[in-house]
């Protein structure tokens, strides 16, 4: 079993983007922040892009809050060799900023006020994942940082952000949306064209379901959006290229639990199929045994104790810990048998939440082995 050389990954000047991915609730955000802190202390100009709305990360970094643009972490006593910057994705503001930059002042204002735009910019499937990739592209384009660490969105599938640019682009470029929203040459809405083509029942159903006003809003949106659509797809293509480049590395984060490791296994296979560079798997919140006493020996000793309830309780807790560690080892061994080429790093579970830079630094030390 190969161990991930985290410090070599962080120190390599060719390493420009590290993407932390995996299923929800496995510690991606904290892992990303710990990696960014360690990289900055080792001399990199580092920015971490987080998707997690929890305030605890900002507090751990010594900031009151994180915004949609990077802020430098400057805390008394924190003097890294490099720099540490952090930001939290604001999906709506990222979409708004993209519109302002690429649509021109007058057209941008039309788009931003459009009810159809206001709906898709916050709730359209894949919007958050697309905007995470849009923001990654923006950060990379500035050249201000030599290492960008990305915490991917908490979605049902850890793969959504890979597909998001294509899915959102295809959806907004879909023939049905354009048919329903494009004005007819002879005047009137595209819906009338559909009716005239003999699809009156279908058109009535669509109008009933989504409403005539929404069709009007959608038509106005698509007309205004049309001029910037080429740029939308071009940036999606460039970000996809960035994710496949030699300067990008993926770290799959998983808890030593069956569901999380199944998701991790699927992700490893998908990354391989997509020719995306995988650095390895981080097994987070493991429970290593802290003493050489076996579980059976601990239970046997506990049975012999009299009038020593605390010692007995400790021995029984140790026996439980041994069982848990053995279970986790079996699960990780199954993963490594299926993916022998994937390097592994283990991070033991902490007693409590990380709430400051020292806690993040401790995780970084554990990540580096």
PDB file of C-alpha atoms in Angstrom, residues 294-296 298-299 314-324:
ATOM      1  CA  UNK A 294      -5.654  -7.026  22.120  1.00  0.00           C
ATOM      2  CA  UNK A 295      -9.410  -6.755  22.511  1.00  0.00           C
ATOM      3  CA  UNK A 296      -9.684 -10.238  24.009  1.00  0.00           C
ATOM      4  CA  UNK A 298      -8.630  -6.208  27.506  1.00  0.00           C
ATOM      5  CA  UNK A 299     -11.980  -7.940  28.104  1.00  0.00           C
ATOM      6  CA  UNK A 314     -11.245   1.910  30.117  1.00  0.00           C
ATOM      7  CA  UNK A 315     -10.449  -1.713  29.271  1.00  0.00           C
ATOM      8  CA  UNK A 316     -13.885  -2.257  27.748  1.00  0.00           C
ATOM      9  CA  UNK A 317     -13.589   0.973  25.741  1.00  0.00           C
ATOM     10  CA  UNK A 318     -10.216  -0.229  24.468  1.00  0.00           C
ATOM     11  CA  UNK A 319     -11.776  -3.548  23.386  1.00  0.00           C
ATOM     12  CA  UNK A 320     -14.464  -1.641  21.470  1.00  0.00           C
ATOM     13  CA  UNK A 321     -11.766   0.516  19.863  1.00  0.00           C
ATOM     14  CA  UNK A 322      -9.861  -2.568  18.745  1.00  0.00           C
ATOM     15  CA  UNK A 323     -13.020  -3.938  17.094  1.00  0.00           C
ATOM     16  CA  UNK A 324     -13.707  -0.610  15.376  1.00  0.00           C
TER      17      UNK A 324
END
